[in-house]
Amino acid sequence: MDSKQQLLQQSIAAKEIFLPHISADPVIFGFEHNELKVLLLKTNYRKKWLLPGGYVRKDEDLDEAVKRILQERTGVVDIYLEEFGVFGKKNRSESYFEDFDETLFQKQRFISVGYYALYNPSRFNLIPDEYSETCEWIFLSKLPEIELAMDHREIIEKAHLILRQKIAAIPVGRNLLPEKFTLPELQKLYEAVLGRELNRGNFYRKIKNLGILKKLEEQRRGGAHKAPDLYSFDEENYVQALKNGLNSW
């Protein structure tokens, strides 16, 4: 079955299952090699890259819908997502399906709710759905080189902007770094999010004052220089900071 026939069959079922005019687009950020990545699908139809979004069933809550969509389209499960924006420009998605007539469910005008999350790519075994050629983590620095469909570049950029704004108010790192990490590794994460270099001394002092780290009685071995101290996040203080914000950053 070719990709157009796939979409036509999906359209028939979708009219019975999903709510019209509303969709969800999750932006899942990862961190690797000191760079941020984003989780994308490359579709069978048109061979363009997309966020792993989808439609909301008539019998489910929106938050539950986006979790289901992620699992069905990428294999990603057990993930906490936060809503960050609504996208509703006219023709934002209709033009993508220009090969079809107006009866296609997917060619309706859809207003999409954006969600974002931050997770370590190594946590997940990615499994693309039947409508996708592949599912991959793509470095943000590589996005200008690829063709993103619809308004998904705008959605990713907005999610990244929101993340940059929130990094001063909430802790970042628990879902992106390994259980044990060094302060330079944590600094590289903050620099990747903010898109600029940070003064090492100031960063170390501020991050330690937040009370969200636990210094471990061990060091990172194997380097040519002095072995750096290892840290982990203080789970209780981290969760509290997520709820109440950071007071001393």
PDB file of C-alpha atoms in Angstrom:
ATOM      1  CA  MET A   1       0.000   0.000   0.000  1.00  0.00           C
ATOM      2  CA  ASP A   2       1.431   3.411  -0.940  1.00  0.00           C
ATOM      3  CA  SER A   3       1.532   6.350   1.464  1.00  0.00           C
ATOM      4  CA  LYS A   4      -1.448   8.149  -0.106  1.00  0.00           C
ATOM      5  CA  GLN A   5      -3.633   5.083   0.256  1.00  0.00           C
ATOM      6  CA  GLN A   6      -2.486   4.787   3.868  1.00  0.00           C
ATOM      7  CA  LEU A   7      -3.668   8.324   4.590  1.00  0.00           C
ATOM      8  CA  LEU A   8      -7.003   7.756   2.860  1.00  0.00           C
ATOM      9  CA  GLN A   9      -7.661   4.687   4.993  1.00  0.00           C
ATOM     10  CA  GLN A  10      -6.564   6.551   8.112  1.00  0.00           C
ATOM     11  CA  SER A  11      -8.996   9.356   7.219  1.00  0.00           C
ATOM     12  CA  ILE A  12     -11.992   7.014   7.112  1.00  0.00           C
ATOM     13  CA  ALA A  13     -11.289   5.639  10.586  1.00  0.00           C
ATOM     14  CA  ALA A  14     -10.259   9.025  12.003  1.00  0.00           C
ATOM     15  CA  LYS A  15     -13.668  10.578  11.376  1.00  0.00           C
ATOM     16  CA  GLU A  16     -15.232   8.044  13.736  1.00  0.00           C
ATOM     17  CA  ILE A  17     -12.503   8.060  16.401  1.00  0.00           C
ATOM     18  CA  PHE A  18     -11.024  11.551  16.715  1.00  0.00           C
ATOM     19  CA  LEU A  19     -12.256  15.036  17.534  1.00  0.00           C
ATOM     20  CA  PRO A  20     -12.169  17.390  14.545  1.00  0.00           C
ATOM     21  CA  HIS A  21      -9.966  20.499  14.448  1.00  0.00           C
ATOM     22  CA  ILE A  22      -7.721  19.762  17.456  1.00  0.00           C
ATOM     23  CA  SER A  23      -4.334  18.043  17.563  1.00  0.00           C
ATOM     24  CA  ALA A  24      -1.282  17.801  19.814  1.00  0.00           C
ATOM     25  CA  ASP A  25       2.395  18.223  18.946  1.00  0.00           C
ATOM     26  CA  PRO A  26       4.956  17.126  21.565  1.00  0.00           C
ATOM     27  CA  VAL A  27       8.499  18.528  21.436  1.00  0.00           C
ATOM     28  CA  ILE A  28      10.819  16.074  23.204  1.00  0.00           C
ATOM     29  CA  PHE A  29      14.293  17.455  23.868  1.00  0.00           C
ATOM     30  CA  GLY A  30      17.315  15.254  24.509  1.00  0.00           C
ATOM     31  CA  PHE A  31      20.936  16.059  25.346  1.00  0.00           C
ATOM     32  CA  GLU A  32      23.978  14.314  23.901  1.00  0.00           C
ATOM     33  CA  HIS A  33      27.560  15.327  22.982  1.00  0.00           C
ATOM     34  CA  ASN A  34      26.940  18.678  24.704  1.00  0.00           C
ATOM     35  CA  GLU A  35      24.077  19.532  22.342  1.00  0.00           C
ATOM     36  CA  LEU A  36      20.303  19.551  22.507  1.00  0.00           C
ATOM     37  CA  LYS A  37      18.379  17.172  20.249  1.00  0.00           C
ATOM     38  CA  VAL A  38      14.730  16.923  19.314  1.00  0.00           C
ATOM     39  CA  LEU A  39      12.702  13.804  18.518  1.00  0.00           C
ATOM     40  CA  LEU A  40      11.314  13.791  14.951  1.00  0.00           C
ATOM     41  CA  LEU A  41       9.570  11.492  12.493  1.00  0.00           C
ATOM     42  CA  LYS A  42      10.198  11.304   8.751  1.00  0.00           C
ATOM     43  CA  THR A  43       6.913  10.400   7.099  1.00  0.00           C
ATOM     44  CA  ASN A  44       6.298   7.969   4.259  1.00  0.00           C
ATOM     45  CA  TYR A  45       4.156  10.633   2.607  1.00  0.00           C
ATOM     46  CA  ARG A  46       6.244  13.532   1.265  1.00  0.00           C
ATOM     47  CA  LYS A  47       9.399  12.333   3.073  1.00  0.00           C
ATOM     48  CA  LYS A  48       9.402  15.396   5.333  1.00  0.00           C
ATOM     49  CA  TRP A  49      10.311  15.625   9.013  1.00  0.00           C
ATOM     50  CA  LEU A  50       7.568  16.178  11.563  1.00  0.00           C
ATOM     51  CA  LEU A  51       7.040  16.305  15.292  1.00  0.00           C
ATOM     52  CA  PRO A  52       5.445  13.067  16.554  1.00  0.00           C
ATOM     53  CA  GLY A  53       2.004  14.630  16.823  1.00  0.00           C
ATOM     54  CA  GLY A  54      -1.496  13.355  16.310  1.00  0.00           C
ATOM     55  CA  TYR A  55      -5.200  13.639  17.040  1.00  0.00           C
ATOM     56  CA  VAL A  56      -7.347  13.475  20.165  1.00  0.00           C
ATOM     57  CA  ARG A  57      -9.873  10.691  20.599  1.00  0.00           C
ATOM     58  CA  LYS A  58     -13.451  11.626  21.400  1.00  0.00           C
ATOM     59  CA  ASP A  59     -13.309   9.742  24.699  1.00  0.00           C
ATOM     60  CA  GLU A  60      -9.956  10.869  26.148  1.00  0.00           C
ATOM     61  CA  ASP A  61      -8.438  13.840  27.963  1.00  0.00           C
ATOM     62  CA  LEU A  62      -5.949  15.989  26.068  1.00  0.00           C
ATOM     63  CA  ASP A  63      -3.016  15.182  28.378  1.00  0.00           C
ATOM     64  CA  GLU A  64      -3.663  11.467  28.033  1.00  0.00           C
ATOM     65  CA  ALA A  65      -3.977  11.849  24.272  1.00  0.00           C
ATOM     66  CA  VAL A  66      -0.491  13.269  23.853  1.00  0.00           C
ATOM     67  CA  LYS A  67       1.034  10.415  25.875  1.00  0.00           C
ATOM     68  CA  ARG A  68      -0.808   7.872  23.743  1.00  0.00           C
ATOM     69  CA  ILE A  69       0.243   9.632  20.545  1.00  0.00           C
ATOM     70  CA  LEU A  70       3.905   9.545  21.561  1.00  0.00           C
ATOM     71  CA  GLN A  71       3.741   5.858  22.415  1.00  0.00           C
ATOM     72  CA  GLU A  72       1.968   4.920  19.194  1.00  0.00           C
ATOM     73  CA  ARG A  73       4.182   7.007  16.923  1.00  0.00           C
ATOM     74  CA  THR A  74       7.619   6.571  18.535  1.00  0.00           C
ATOM     75  CA  GLY A  75       7.482   3.883  21.230  1.00  0.00           C
ATOM     76  CA  VAL A  76       8.217   6.476  23.943  1.00  0.00           C
ATOM     77  CA  VAL A  77       6.383   5.704  27.213  1.00  0.00           C
ATOM     78  CA  ASP A  78       6.201   6.913  30.824  1.00  0.00           C
ATOM     79  CA  ILE A  79       7.014  10.521  30.055  1.00  0.00           C
ATOM     80  CA  TYR A  80       5.868  13.728  31.758  1.00  0.00           C
ATOM     81  CA  LEU A  81       4.910  16.491  29.336  1.00  0.00           C
ATOM     82  CA  GLU A  82       4.099  20.121  29.985  1.00  0.00           C
ATOM     83  CA  GLU A  83       1.801  22.236  27.829  1.00  0.00           C
ATOM     84  CA  PHE A  84       3.480  25.385  26.500  1.00  0.00           C
ATOM     85  CA  GLY A  85       1.448  26.919  23.687  1.00  0.00           C
ATOM     86  CA  VAL A  86      -1.311  26.788  21.083  1.00  0.00           C
ATOM     87  CA  PHE A  87      -0.732  27.053  17.343  1.00  0.00           C
ATOM     88  CA  GLY A  88      -3.593  28.000  15.067  1.00  0.00           C
ATOM     89  CA  LYS A  89      -2.517  29.903  11.956  1.00  0.00           C
ATOM     90  CA  LYS A  90      -4.807  29.249   8.998  1.00  0.00           C
ATOM     91  CA  ASN A  91      -3.469  26.698   6.520  1.00  0.00           C
ATOM     92  CA  ARG A  92      -0.846  25.578   9.041  1.00  0.00           C
ATOM     93  CA  SER A  93      -1.538  21.933   8.212  1.00  0.00           C
ATOM     94  CA  GLU A  94      -4.014  21.923   5.312  1.00  0.00           C
ATOM     95  CA  SER A  95      -1.410  22.735   2.654  1.00  0.00           C
ATOM     96  CA  TYR A  96       0.650  19.691   3.619  1.00  0.00           C
ATOM     97  CA  PHE A  97      -2.184  17.512   2.253  1.00  0.00           C
ATOM     98  CA  GLU A  98      -2.669  19.453  -0.999  1.00  0.00           C
ATOM     99  CA  ASP A  99      -2.687  16.185  -2.984  1.00  0.00           C
ATOM    100  CA  PHE A 100      -6.077  15.300  -1.452  1.00  0.00           C
ATOM    101  CA  ASP A 101      -9.554  16.787  -1.675  1.00  0.00           C
ATOM    102  CA  GLU A 102     -11.372  18.452   1.205  1.00  0.00           C
ATOM    103  CA  THR A 103     -12.987  15.229   2.450  1.00  0.00           C
ATOM    104  CA  LEU A 104      -9.692  14.029   3.941  1.00  0.00           C
ATOM    105  CA  PHE A 105      -9.899  14.188   7.748  1.00  0.00           C
ATOM    106  CA  GLN A 106      -6.268  15.309   8.044  1.00  0.00           C
ATOM    107  CA  LYS A 107      -6.879  18.257   5.694  1.00  0.00           C
ATOM    108  CA  GLN A 108      -9.217  20.031   8.113  1.00  0.00           C
ATOM    109  CA  ARG A 109      -8.000  23.151   9.836  1.00  0.00           C
ATOM    110  CA  PHE A 110      -6.353  21.930  13.037  1.00  0.00           C
ATOM    111  CA  ILE A 111      -5.444  23.972  16.073  1.00  0.00           C
ATOM    112  CA  SER A 112      -2.560  22.223  17.812  1.00  0.00           C
ATOM    113  CA  VAL A 113      -1.589  22.232  21.478  1.00  0.00           C
ATOM    114  CA  GLY A 114       2.176  22.169  22.005  1.00  0.00           C
ATOM    115  CA  TYR A 115       3.776  20.105  24.779  1.00  0.00           C
ATOM    116  CA  TYR A 116       7.420  19.765  25.706  1.00  0.00           C
ATOM    117  CA  ALA A 117       9.574  17.439  27.778  1.00  0.00           C
ATOM    118  CA  LEU A 118      13.263  16.794  28.449  1.00  0.00           C
ATOM    119  CA  TYR A 119      14.546  13.227  28.498  1.00  0.00           C
ATOM    120  CA  ASN A 120      17.771  11.298  27.999  1.00  0.00           C
ATOM    121  CA  PRO A 121      17.678   9.688  24.527  1.00  0.00           C
ATOM    122  CA  SER A 122      19.294   6.527  25.885  1.00  0.00           C
ATOM    123  CA  ARG A 123      16.140   5.827  27.926  1.00  0.00           C
ATOM    124  CA  PHE A 124      14.054   4.952  24.896  1.00  0.00           C
ATOM    125  CA  ASN A 125      13.997   2.349  22.162  1.00  0.00           C
ATOM    126  CA  LEU A 126      12.442   4.280  19.290  1.00  0.00           C
ATOM    127  CA  ILE A 127       9.832   2.473  17.164  1.00  0.00           C
ATOM    128  CA  PRO A 128       8.335   4.459  14.246  1.00  0.00           C
ATOM    129  CA  ASP A 129       4.688   3.909  13.384  1.00  0.00           C
ATOM    130  CA  GLU A 130       3.350   2.584  10.072  1.00  0.00           C
ATOM    131  CA  TYR A 131       3.052   6.097   8.613  1.00  0.00           C
ATOM    132  CA  SER A 132       6.711   6.940   9.234  1.00  0.00           C
ATOM    133  CA  GLU A 133       9.891   5.950   7.483  1.00  0.00           C
ATOM    134  CA  THR A 134      12.045   6.588  10.541  1.00  0.00           C
ATOM    135  CA  CYS A 135      12.020   8.087  14.036  1.00  0.00           C
ATOM    136  CA  GLU A 136      15.229   9.808  15.132  1.00  0.00           C
ATOM    137  CA  TRP A 137      16.854  12.267  17.503  1.00  0.00           C
ATOM    138  CA  ILE A 138      18.050  15.268  15.470  1.00  0.00           C
ATOM    139  CA  PHE A 139      20.492  17.855  16.848  1.00  0.00           C
ATOM    140  CA  LEU A 140      18.974  21.346  16.987  1.00  0.00           C
ATOM    141  CA  SER A 141      22.065  22.628  15.172  1.00  0.00           C
ATOM    142  CA  LYS A 142      21.113  20.406  12.208  1.00  0.00           C
ATOM    143  CA  LEU A 143      17.514  21.628  11.889  1.00  0.00           C
ATOM    144  CA  PRO A 144      18.346  24.370   9.342  1.00  0.00           C
ATOM    145  CA  GLU A 145      19.610  21.611   7.030  1.00  0.00           C
ATOM    146  CA  ILE A 146      16.415  19.544   6.992  1.00  0.00           C
ATOM    147  CA  GLU A 147      12.920  20.211   5.657  1.00  0.00           C
ATOM    148  CA  LEU A 148      10.330  20.413   8.404  1.00  0.00           C
ATOM    149  CA  ALA A 149       6.664  20.162   7.463  1.00  0.00           C
ATOM    150  CA  MET A 150       3.817  22.479   8.414  1.00  0.00           C
ATOM    151  CA  ASP A 151       4.744  24.947  11.185  1.00  0.00           C
ATOM    152  CA  HIS A 152       6.776  22.453  13.181  1.00  0.00           C
ATOM    153  CA  ARG A 153       9.955  24.527  13.027  1.00  0.00           C
ATOM    154  CA  GLU A 154       8.052  27.364  14.689  1.00  0.00           C
ATOM    155  CA  ILE A 155       6.714  24.997  17.362  1.00  0.00           C
ATOM    156  CA  ILE A 156      10.220  23.702  18.148  1.00  0.00           C
ATOM    157  CA  GLU A 157      11.626  27.227  18.320  1.00  0.00           C
ATOM    158  CA  LYS A 158       8.826  28.303  20.684  1.00  0.00           C
ATOM    159  CA  ALA A 159       9.426  25.268  22.920  1.00  0.00           C
ATOM    160  CA  HIS A 160      13.160  26.055  23.051  1.00  0.00           C
ATOM    161  CA  LEU A 161      12.402  29.698  23.916  1.00  0.00           C
ATOM    162  CA  ILE A 162      10.078  28.629  26.729  1.00  0.00           C
ATOM    163  CA  LEU A 163      12.768  26.286  28.041  1.00  0.00           C
ATOM    164  CA  ARG A 164      15.313  29.117  28.030  1.00  0.00           C
ATOM    165  CA  GLN A 165      12.921  31.342  29.948  1.00  0.00           C
ATOM    166  CA  LYS A 166      12.110  28.687  32.539  1.00  0.00           C
ATOM    167  CA  ILE A 167      15.669  27.567  33.228  1.00  0.00           C
ATOM    168  CA  ALA A 168      16.119  30.469  35.664  1.00  0.00           C
ATOM    169  CA  ALA A 169      13.001  29.488  37.608  1.00  0.00           C
ATOM    170  CA  ILE A 170      13.050  25.679  37.633  1.00  0.00           C
ATOM    171  CA  PRO A 171      15.841  23.073  37.845  1.00  0.00           C
ATOM    172  CA  VAL A 172      16.942  21.303  34.658  1.00  0.00           C
ATOM    173  CA  GLY A 173      18.912  18.113  34.190  1.00  0.00           C
ATOM    174  CA  ARG A 174      17.321  15.217  36.046  1.00  0.00           C
ATOM    175  CA  ASN A 175      15.864  13.631  32.915  1.00  0.00           C
ATOM    176  CA  LEU A 176      18.715  14.597  30.588  1.00  0.00           C
ATOM    177  CA  LEU A 177      21.877  13.632  32.451  1.00  0.00           C
ATOM    178  CA  PRO A 178      23.033  10.234  33.739  1.00  0.00           C
ATOM    179  CA  GLU A 179      22.406   9.457  37.402  1.00  0.00           C
ATOM    180  CA  LYS A 180      25.960  10.535  38.250  1.00  0.00           C
ATOM    181  CA  PHE A 181      27.492  13.551  36.531  1.00  0.00           C
ATOM    182  CA  THR A 182      30.172  16.214  36.911  1.00  0.00           C
ATOM    183  CA  LEU A 183      29.661  19.957  37.279  1.00  0.00           C
ATOM    184  CA  PRO A 184      31.248  20.593  33.846  1.00  0.00           C
ATOM    185  CA  GLU A 185      28.694  18.212  32.321  1.00  0.00           C
ATOM    186  CA  LEU A 186      25.843  20.054  34.032  1.00  0.00           C
ATOM    187  CA  GLN A 187      27.256  23.386  32.874  1.00  0.00           C
ATOM    188  CA  LYS A 188      27.410  22.132  29.273  1.00  0.00           C
ATOM    189  CA  LEU A 189      23.710  21.267  29.521  1.00  0.00           C
ATOM    190  CA  TYR A 190      22.806  24.757  30.720  1.00  0.00           C
ATOM    191  CA  GLU A 191      24.959  26.294  27.979  1.00  0.00           C
ATOM    192  CA  ALA A 192      23.234  24.136  25.352  1.00  0.00           C
ATOM    193  CA  VAL A 193      19.806  25.276  26.546  1.00  0.00           C
ATOM    194  CA  LEU A 194      20.777  28.943  26.784  1.00  0.00           C
ATOM    195  CA  GLY A 195      22.865  28.985  23.612  1.00  0.00           C
ATOM    196  CA  ARG A 196      25.818  30.784  25.227  1.00  0.00           C
ATOM    197  CA  GLU A 197      28.858  30.139  27.380  1.00  0.00           C
ATOM    198  CA  LEU A 198      28.673  30.614  31.148  1.00  0.00           C
ATOM    199  CA  ASN A 199      31.373  31.675  33.569  1.00  0.00           C
ATOM    200  CA  ARG A 200      32.514  28.482  35.285  1.00  0.00           C
ATOM    201  CA  GLY A 201      33.073  29.956  38.743  1.00  0.00           C
ATOM    202  CA  ASN A 202      29.769  31.805  38.820  1.00  0.00           C
ATOM    203  CA  PHE A 203      27.864  28.778  37.545  1.00  0.00           C
ATOM    204  CA  TYR A 204      29.397  26.390  40.082  1.00  0.00           C
ATOM    205  CA  ARG A 205      28.674  28.774  42.954  1.00  0.00           C
ATOM    206  CA  LYS A 206      25.079  29.404  41.910  1.00  0.00           C
ATOM    207  CA  ILE A 207      24.200  25.789  41.148  1.00  0.00           C
ATOM    208  CA  LYS A 208      25.614  24.595  44.492  1.00  0.00           C
ATOM    209  CA  ASN A 209      23.641  27.267  46.364  1.00  0.00           C
ATOM    210  CA  LEU A 210      20.377  25.943  44.954  1.00  0.00           C
ATOM    211  CA  GLY A 211      20.529  22.875  47.196  1.00  0.00           C
ATOM    212  CA  ILE A 212      19.445  20.463  44.449  1.00  0.00           C
ATOM    213  CA  LEU A 213      22.776  18.610  44.172  1.00  0.00           C
ATOM    214  CA  LYS A 214      24.390  15.900  46.284  1.00  0.00           C
ATOM    215  CA  LYS A 215      28.168  15.564  46.128  1.00  0.00           C
ATOM    216  CA  LEU A 216      29.148  11.898  45.963  1.00  0.00           C
ATOM    217  CA  GLU A 217      32.154  10.278  47.563  1.00  0.00           C
ATOM    218  CA  GLU A 218      33.596   9.295  44.192  1.00  0.00           C
ATOM    219  CA  GLN A 219      35.216  10.811  41.122  1.00  0.00           C
ATOM    220  CA  ARG A 220      35.039  10.343  37.361  1.00  0.00           C
ATOM    221  CA  ARG A 221      38.033   8.163  36.463  1.00  0.00           C
ATOM    222  CA  GLY A 222      39.850   7.672  33.172  1.00  0.00           C
ATOM    223  CA  GLY A 223      40.809  11.203  32.090  1.00  0.00           C
ATOM    224  CA  ALA A 224      44.259  12.666  31.653  1.00  0.00           C
ATOM    225  CA  HIS A 225      43.624  15.362  34.248  1.00  0.00           C
ATOM    226  CA  LYS A 226      42.552  15.335  37.881  1.00  0.00           C
ATOM    227  CA  ALA A 227      39.441  13.181  38.323  1.00  0.00           C
ATOM    228  CA  PRO A 228      36.421  15.509  38.785  1.00  0.00           C
ATOM    229  CA  ASP A 229      33.928  15.016  41.596  1.00  0.00           C
ATOM    230  CA  LEU A 230      30.657  13.297  40.792  1.00  0.00           C
ATOM    231  CA  TYR A 231      27.238  14.618  41.761  1.00  0.00           C
ATOM    232  CA  SER A 232      23.644  13.444  41.658  1.00  0.00           C
ATOM    233  CA  PHE A 233      20.403  15.346  42.100  1.00  0.00           C
ATOM    234  CA  ASP A 234      18.816  15.494  45.536  1.00  0.00           C
ATOM    235  CA  GLU A 235      15.455  14.047  44.577  1.00  0.00           C
ATOM    236  CA  GLU A 236      13.404  15.649  47.356  1.00  0.00           C
ATOM    237  CA  ASN A 237      14.867  19.132  46.878  1.00  0.00           C
ATOM    238  CA  TYR A 238      14.669  18.832  43.097  1.00  0.00           C
ATOM    239  CA  VAL A 239      10.967  17.966  43.149  1.00  0.00           C
ATOM    240  CA  GLN A 240      10.341  20.777  45.631  1.00  0.00           C
ATOM    241  CA  ALA A 241      12.113  23.232  43.335  1.00  0.00           C
ATOM    242  CA  LEU A 242       9.984  22.074  40.411  1.00  0.00           C
ATOM    243  CA  LYS A 243       6.867  22.879  42.433  1.00  0.00           C
ATOM    244  CA  ASN A 244       7.952  26.123  44.080  1.00  0.00           C
ATOM    245  CA  GLY A 245      10.668  27.465  41.801  1.00  0.00           C
ATOM    246  CA  LEU A 246      14.258  28.408  42.542  1.00  0.00           C
ATOM    247  CA  ASN A 247      14.764  31.173  45.080  1.00  0.00           C
ATOM    248  CA  SER A 248      18.496  31.803  44.913  1.00  0.00           C
ATOM    249  CA  TRP A 249      19.454  31.442  41.237  1.00  0.00           C
TER     250      TRP A 249
END
